[in-house]
Coordinates of C-alpha atoms in Angstrom, one line a residue:
M1 CA -9.0 10.5 -6.0
A2 CA -6.2 12.2 -4.1
Y3 CA -2.8 11.3 -2.9
D4 CA -1.7 11.5 0.7
T5 CA 1.5 9.9 2.1
V6 CA 4.3 9.1 -0.3
K7 CA 7.7 7.7 0.3
L8 CA 10.5 8.5 -2.2
R9 CA 14.1 7.6 -2.5
S10 CA 16.6 9.9 -4.1
P11 CA 19.3 8.9 -6.6
F12 CA 22.8 8.6 -5.1
L13 CA 24.0 11.9 -3.8
D14 CA 27.4 13.5 -3.6
P15 CA 29.0 13.0 -0.1
S16 CA 29.3 16.7 0.3
I17 CA 25.6 17.2 -0.3
M18 CA 24.7 14.5 2.1
A19 CA 27.0 16.0 4.8
R20 CA 25.1 19.3 4.3
I21 CA 21.8 17.5 4.7
E22 CA 22.8 15.5 7.7
A23 CA 23.9 18.7 9.5
Q24 CA 20.3 19.9 9.3
C25 CA 18.4 16.7 9.8
I26 CA 17.7 16.8 13.5
L27 CA 14.2 17.5 14.7
R28 CA 13.7 21.0 13.2
S29 CA 10.9 23.3 12.5
G30 CA 10.6 26.8 11.0
M31 CA 8.1 29.6 11.3
H32 CA 7.5 32.6 9.1
M33 CA 8.0 35.5 11.5
G34 CA 5.9 37.7 9.4
T35 CA 2.7 35.6 9.2
G36 CA 3.3 33.2 12.1
E37 CA 2.8 30.3 9.7
V38 CA 4.6 27.0 10.6
L39 CA 6.5 26.5 7.3
Y40 CA 7.9 23.0 7.9
E41 CA 8.9 20.4 10.5
L42 CA 11.6 18.0 9.6
H43 CA 12.9 15.0 11.5
A44 CA 15.3 12.2 10.8
G45 CA 13.1 9.2 11.8
E46 CA 10.0 7.4 10.5
L47 CA 6.5 8.9 10.4
L48 CA 4.4 7.8 13.4
G49 CA 1.5 7.0 11.0
S50 CA -0.5 8.2 8.0
W51 CA -1.9 11.1 10.2
D52 CA 1.6 12.5 10.9
S53 CA 1.9 16.0 9.4
R54 CA 5.7 16.1 9.5
I55 CA 8.2 15.6 6.7
A56 CA 10.5 12.6 7.4
I57 CA 14.1 13.1 6.1
K58 CA 16.3 10.0 6.4
P59 CA 19.9 10.1 5.2
M60 CA 21.0 6.6 4.2
H61 CA 24.5 5.1 3.6
E62 CA 23.3 1.4 3.3
E63 CA 20.8 -0.4 1.2
H64 CA 19.3 -3.9 1.0
V65 CA 21.2 -6.4 -1.2
C66 CA 20.6 -10.0 -1.9
D67 CA 23.7 -12.2 -1.6
K68 CA 24.4 -15.4 -3.6
N69 CA 22.6 -17.5 -1.0
G70 CA 19.4 -15.4 -1.4
V71 CA 19.8 -13.7 2.0
T72 CA 18.9 -10.1 2.2
R73 CA 21.1 -7.8 4.2
Y74 CA 22.3 -4.2 4.5
A75 CA 25.4 -3.3 2.5
P76 CA 27.3 0.0 2.4
C77 CA 26.6 2.2 -0.7
E78 CA 26.8 5.7 -1.9
P79 CA 24.6 8.1 0.2
Y80 CA 21.0 8.7 -0.7
L81 CA 17.9 10.2 0.9
I82 CA 14.6 8.8 2.0
V83 CA 11.7 11.4 2.1
E84 CA 8.3 10.5 3.5
A85 CA 5.5 12.8 4.0
S86 CA 1.8 13.5 3.5
V87 CA 1.8 15.6 0.3
H88 CA -1.7 16.6 1.1
K89 CA -0.8 18.0 4.5
A90 CA 2.5 19.4 3.3
M91 CA 0.6 21.6 0.8
L92 CA -2.6 22.5 2.8
G93 CA -1.8 21.7 6.4
H94 CA -4.7 19.2 6.6
N95 CA -6.2 16.4 4.4
V96 CA -9.9 17.1 4.9
Y97 CA -10.4 18.3 1.3
G98 CA -8.4 19.5 -1.8
G99 CA -5.8 16.8 -2.0
P100 CA -3.4 16.6 -5.0
T101 CA -4.7 14.5 -7.9
D102 CA -1.6 14.6 -10.2
F103 CA 1.0 12.2 -8.8
R104 CA 4.0 13.4 -10.7
K105 CA 3.2 17.1 -9.8
A106 CA 2.7 16.2 -6.1
C107 CA 6.1 14.5 -6.0
C108 CA 7.8 17.4 -7.8
D109 CA 6.2 19.8 -5.3
L110 CA 7.4 17.7 -2.3
V111 CA 11.0 17.4 -3.6
A112 CA 11.0 21.2 -4.4
L113 CA 9.8 21.9 -0.8
V114 CA 12.5 19.7 0.7
E115 CA 15.1 21.3 -1.5
M116 CA 14.0 24.8 -0.3
L117 CA 13.9 23.8 3.3
L118 CA 17.3 22.3 3.3
D119 CA 18.7 25.0 1.0
T120 CA 20.4 22.2 -1.0
D121 CA 20.1 21.3 -4.7
M122 CA 18.4 18.0 -5.3
P123 CA 18.0 15.7 -8.3
G124 CA 14.8 16.2 -10.3
A125 CA 11.8 14.4 -8.9
D126 CA 11.4 12.3 -12.0
F127 CA 14.5 10.3 -11.1
W128 CA 13.5 9.5 -7.5
T129 CA 12.1 6.0 -6.9
V130 CA 8.7 5.4 -5.4
H131 CA 8.4 3.1 -2.3
R132 CA 5.0 3.9 -1.0
V133 CA 1.9 5.8 -2.2
D134 CA -1.4 6.3 -0.3
V135 CA -4.3 6.7 -2.7
A136 CA -7.5 8.0 -1.1
N137 CA -11.1 8.3 -2.3
V138 CA -13.3 10.5 -0.1
F139 CA -17.1 10.3 0.1
D140 CA -19.6 13.0 1.3
L141 CA -22.0 11.2 3.6
P142 CA -24.0 12.3 6.7
K143 CA -23.0 10.8 10.0
P144 CA -25.9 8.2 10.2
A145 CA -25.0 6.9 6.7
I146 CA -21.4 6.5 7.7
K147 CA -22.4 4.6 10.8
Q148 CA -24.7 2.4 8.7
F149 CA -21.8 1.7 6.3
F150 CA -19.6 0.4 9.2
D151 CA -22.4 -1.5 10.7
G152 CA -22.9 -3.3 7.4
M153 CA -19.1 -4.0 7.2
Q154 CA -19.3 -5.9 10.5
L155 CA -20.8 -8.9 8.7
L156 CA -18.0 -9.2 6.2
S157 CA -15.0 -11.5 6.8
F158 CA -11.6 -11.1 5.2
P159 CA -9.7 -14.4 5.5
R160 CA -6.5 -13.2 3.8
R161 CA -6.3 -10.0 5.9
G162 CA -8.1 -11.1 9.1
K163 CA -5.1 -11.9 11.3
K164 CA -3.9 -8.3 11.9
A165 CA -7.1 -6.6 10.9
M166 CA -8.5 -3.9 13.3
R167 CA -12.1 -2.9 13.5
T168 CA -13.8 -0.2 15.4
A169 CA -17.2 1.4 15.2
Q170 CA -15.8 4.1 12.9
S171 CA -12.9 2.5 11.1
F172 CA -11.5 -0.7 9.5
Y173 CA -7.8 -1.4 8.9
F174 CA -6.7 -4.4 6.8
P175 CA -2.9 -4.7 6.5
G176 CA -1.3 -6.8 3.9
K177 CA 2.1 -7.5 2.4
T178 CA 1.6 -5.6 -0.8
T179 CA -1.2 -3.2 0.2
T180 CA -3.1 -1.9 3.3
V181 CA -6.7 -1.0 3.0
K182 CA -8.2 1.6 5.4
F183 CA -11.8 2.8 5.8
Y184 CA -12.4 5.5 8.4
H185 CA -14.7 8.3 9.4
K186 CA -12.6 11.4 8.9
G187 CA -14.3 13.4 11.7
P188 CA -13.0 11.5 14.7
E189 CA -9.5 11.2 13.2
F190 CA -9.3 14.9 12.5
R191 CA -10.4 15.7 16.0
V192 CA -7.7 13.6 17.6
H193 CA -4.7 14.3 15.3
D194 CA -5.2 17.7 13.6
L195 CA -7.5 19.9 15.7
G196 CA -4.9 20.9 18.4
R197 CA -2.1 21.4 15.8
L198 CA -4.3 23.6 13.6
R199 CA -5.7 25.5 16.6
R200 CA -2.1 26.6 17.5
F201 CA -1.4 27.5 13.9
F202 CA -4.6 29.6 13.3
K203 CA -4.1 31.4 16.6
I204 CA -0.7 32.6 15.5
L205 CA -1.8 33.3 12.0
F206 CA -4.9 35.3 12.9
G207 CA -3.1 37.1 15.7
H208 CA -0.7 38.4 13.1
L209 CA -3.3 39.2 10.5
Y210 CA -5.9 40.8 12.7
G211 CA -4.0 41.6 15.9
P212 CA -4.5 40.2 19.4
D213 CA -8.2 41.4 19.7
E214 CA -11.0 39.9 21.7
A215 CA -12.4 38.2 18.7
L216 CA -9.3 36.1 18.1
H217 CA -10.4 33.0 20.0
E218 CA -13.9 33.1 18.3
R219 CA -12.3 33.5 14.9
V220 CA -10.0 30.5 15.4
E221 CA -12.8 28.3 16.7
R222 CA -15.1 29.3 13.9
K223 CA -12.5 28.2 11.4
L224 CA -11.8 24.9 13.2
N225 CA -15.5 24.2 13.6
A226 CA -16.0 24.6 9.8
L227 CA -13.2 22.1 9.1
Q228 CA -14.6 19.7 11.7
R229 CA -18.1 19.9 10.3
L230 CA -16.7 19.1 6.9
A231 CA -14.6 16.2 8.3
D232 CA -17.7 14.8 10.1
K233 CA -19.3 14.2 6.7
R234 CA -16.3 12.5 5.1
L235 CA -15.9 8.7 4.7
R236 CA -12.3 8.2 3.6
V237 CA -11.3 5.0 1.8
E238 CA -7.5 4.6 1.4
V239 CA -5.2 2.0 -0.2
E240 CA -1.6 2.2 1.0
I241 CA 0.5 0.7 -1.8
H242 CA 3.7 -0.8 -0.5
A243 CA 7.1 -1.2 -2.1
D244 CA 6.4 -5.0 -2.6
K245 CA 3.5 -4.2 -4.9
L246 CA 5.5 -1.7 -6.9
Q247 CA 8.4 -4.1 -7.2
Y248 CA 6.1 -6.9 -8.3
D249 CA 4.4 -4.8 -11.0
F250 CA 7.6 -3.1 -12.3
G251 CA 10.2 -5.6 -11.5
R252 CA 11.9 -2.9 -9.2
N253 CA 10.9 0.3 -7.5
P254 CA 9.8 2.5 -10.4
T255 CA 10.7 6.2 -10.8
V256 CA 8.2 8.9 -10.3
A257 CA 8.1 9.5 -14.0
E258 CA 7.1 5.8 -14.6
V259 CA 4.1 5.8 -12.2
S260 CA 0.9 7.0 -13.8
D261 CA -2.3 8.2 -12.1
E262 CA -4.3 5.5 -14.0
Y263 CA -2.1 2.8 -12.6
L264 CA -2.5 4.0 -9.0
Q265 CA -6.3 4.4 -9.4
R266 CA -6.5 0.9 -10.9
I267 CA -4.8 -0.6 -7.8
H268 CA -7.1 1.3 -5.5
D269 CA -10.2 0.1 -7.3
N270 CA -9.0 -3.5 -7.4
E271 CA -8.1 -3.6 -3.8
I272 CA -11.5 -2.2 -2.7
E273 CA -13.3 -4.6 -5.0
R274 CA -11.5 -7.5 -3.4
V275 CA -12.4 -6.4 0.1
L276 CA -16.0 -5.5 -0.5
R277 CA -16.6 -8.3 -3.1
E278 CA -18.5 -5.8 -5.3
G279 CA -18.0 -3.1 -7.9
K280 CA -16.0 -4.8 -10.6
Q281 CA -19.0 -5.7 -12.8
G282 CA -20.1 -3.3 -15.6
M283 CA -23.5 -2.8 -14.1
D284 CA -25.1 -1.1 -11.1
T285 CA -24.8 -3.0 -7.9
V286 CA -28.1 -4.0 -6.2
R287 CA -28.5 -4.9 -2.6
T288 CA -32.2 -4.6 -1.6
E289 CA -34.3 -7.8 -1.5
E290 CA -36.6 -7.0 -4.4
A291 CA -33.8 -5.6 -6.6
V292 CA -31.6 -8.7 -5.9
W293 CA -34.5 -11.0 -6.8
Q294 CA -35.2 -9.2 -10.0
R295 CA -31.5 -9.2 -11.0
L296 CA -31.1 -12.9 -10.3
Q297 CA -34.2 -13.7 -12.2
D298 CA -33.0 -11.7 -15.2
T299 CA -29.4 -13.1 -15.1
Y300 CA -29.8 -16.8 -14.3
P301 CA -32.3 -19.7 -14.9
S302 CA -35.2 -19.8 -12.5
K303 CA -34.0 -22.7 -10.4
L304 CA -30.5 -21.3 -10.0
A305 CA -32.0 -17.9 -9.2
H306 CA -33.9 -19.4 -6.3
V307 CA -30.8 -21.1 -5.0
L308 CA -28.7 -17.9 -5.2
H309 CA -31.5 -15.8 -3.6
A310 CA -31.6 -18.2 -0.6
F311 CA -27.8 -18.0 -0.4
W312 CA -27.8 -14.2 -0.6
Q313 CA -30.3 -14.0 2.3
V314 CA -27.9 -16.1 4.5
M315 CA -25.0 -13.8 3.5
A316 CA -27.0 -10.6 4.1
V317 CA -28.4 -11.7 7.5
R318 CA -25.7 -13.9 9.0
G319 CA -22.5 -12.7 7.2
D320 CA -19.7 -14.5 5.5
E321 CA -18.5 -16.6 8.4
K322 CA -21.9 -18.2 9.1
A323 CA -22.5 -18.8 5.4
R324 CA -19.2 -20.7 5.3
E325 CA -20.4 -23.0 8.1
R326 CA -23.7 -23.7 6.3
Y327 CA -22.3 -24.5 2.8
T328 CA -19.4 -26.6 1.5
K329 CA -16.3 -24.7 0.5
A330 CA -17.0 -25.3 -3.3
T331 CA -20.6 -24.3 -3.0
F332 CA -19.8 -21.1 -1.0
Y333 CA -17.2 -19.8 -3.4
R334 CA -19.2 -20.8 -6.5
N335 CA -22.4 -19.0 -5.3
R336 CA -20.5 -16.0 -4.1
K337 CA -18.8 -15.6 -7.5
L338 CA -22.2 -15.9 -9.3
L339 CA -23.6 -13.1 -7.0
E340 CA -20.6 -10.9 -7.8
E341 CA -20.9 -11.5 -11.5
A342 CA -24.6 -10.5 -11.4
G343 CA -23.8 -7.3 -9.6
V344 CA -25.4 -8.4 -6.3
S345 CA -24.1 -7.2 -2.9
W346 CA -25.1 -8.6 0.5
R347 CA -23.5 -5.7 2.4
G348 CA -25.9 -3.0 3.6
S349 CA -29.0 -4.9 2.4
D350 CA -32.5 -4.3 3.7
V351 CA -32.8 -7.8 5.0
F352 CA -32.3 -8.2 8.8
I353 CA -33.5 -10.2 11.8
V354 CA -36.1 -8.5 13.9
A355 CA -35.2 -8.8 17.5
N356 CA -37.9 -10.5 19.6
D357 CA -37.5 -9.9 23.3
S358 CA -41.0 -11.0 24.2
P359 CA -41.2 -13.3 27.2
I360 CA -43.4 -15.6 25.1
H361 CA -41.2 -15.7 22.0
D362 CA -40.9 -19.5 22.4
F363 CA -44.6 -20.0 23.3
A364 CA -46.7 -22.5 21.3
P365 CA -50.4 -23.1 22.2
L366 CA -49.9 -26.8 22.4
R367 CA -50.0 -29.2 25.3
V368 CA -46.3 -29.9 25.1
D369 CA -45.6 -26.3 26.0
P370 CA -44.2 -26.2 29.6
R371 CA -46.6 -23.4 30.4
F372 CA -49.7 -25.6 29.7
C373 CA -52.0 -25.8 32.7
H374 CA -52.5 -29.6 33.1
L375 CA -54.4 -29.5 36.4
P376 CA -57.4 -27.5 37.5
A377 CA -56.2 -24.7 39.8
R378 CA -58.6 -25.6 42.5
N379 CA -57.1 -29.1 42.8
R380 CA -53.5 -27.8 43.4
P381 CA -52.4 -28.0 47.1
E382 CA -51.3 -24.4 47.3
Y383 CA -54.8 -23.2 46.7
H384 CA -56.4 -25.3 49.5
V385 CA -57.3 -22.4 51.7
S386 CA -60.4 -22.2 53.9
R387 CA -63.0 -19.4 53.7
D388 CA -62.3 -18.5 57.3
L389 CA -58.6 -17.9 56.6
L390 CA -59.5 -15.8 53.6
R391 CA -61.7 -13.6 55.8
L392 CA -58.8 -13.1 58.2
A393 CA -56.6 -12.1 55.4
A394 CA -59.1 -9.5 54.3

């Protein structure tokens, strides 16, 4: 588990401190002239997305309040600061590997970095409130296995997240009010959003370290290719925890000190279980036809095992949507729950429909078949040709 994008809100700040910060919070970047390293890039707006490598600094003088009629609106308040950034990229420049696993330390490092960049004293990170956390699990899989994973996901349906869901051949994005679940192949995302930025960085850095020699370009490309090869073998599973979820669990936005790693990991696991409909049972998940049959036989009475096995085959071959059409609502949810409790998954099974593109796929050797020859060929008019005409044709 590692942390990526976090969004923090500072305690109320003194107006003089806020004025100092606001004087610096235009789009601003800094480079170490000795090494050529891009030290930071600050801007006063929102991040473009979870791939954005910048640090967003947003001075605020208003906050949401709920009036007596229950209407939420902005109201003036003492100044405070919103900081949003990928703590992974802020520390390493990329998020292919080596992400922070200690949430409190990651937040403390981010606040310390902002404090240094703005040359302004900030309150301790423990007193900042948390408004977003991206928790990521990364898996080392070869490209064909990642493709197979997303192919298997195509059969799953997500009624509660389906309206705004986005699916591609290499990613799934399921937004929600309290959390957003993201599955994606890191290789293509790294190539689009990070490769060009890191190429410029390594060109400057290696130029300073080794001088502008002929091997500079090759050295840069070798470094980038190594990162790309690593990214190509990474399946990234992220859960973006929104402020609504934090407020629901804590009754308000918690401080950094109140949010534990165990709490964040539990949310990640629960959300992935809800999407994939597997993993929460205390047993190994089975998904192959023989293993599923054995598990159902061991878990349920024989008659119920047969019923569930037939239901599982429909789910594995046709997917959730087709299964919903074939079964009543009560039967569908009851059978699905029994499969989950038995540790049975229908995603990525070894059961599939064999395509039959043969021109005689609907042929049956019966007289009712439209291709049945019901008259002798010699009696059909088109074959009434004299021998003399056949000689001429020869």
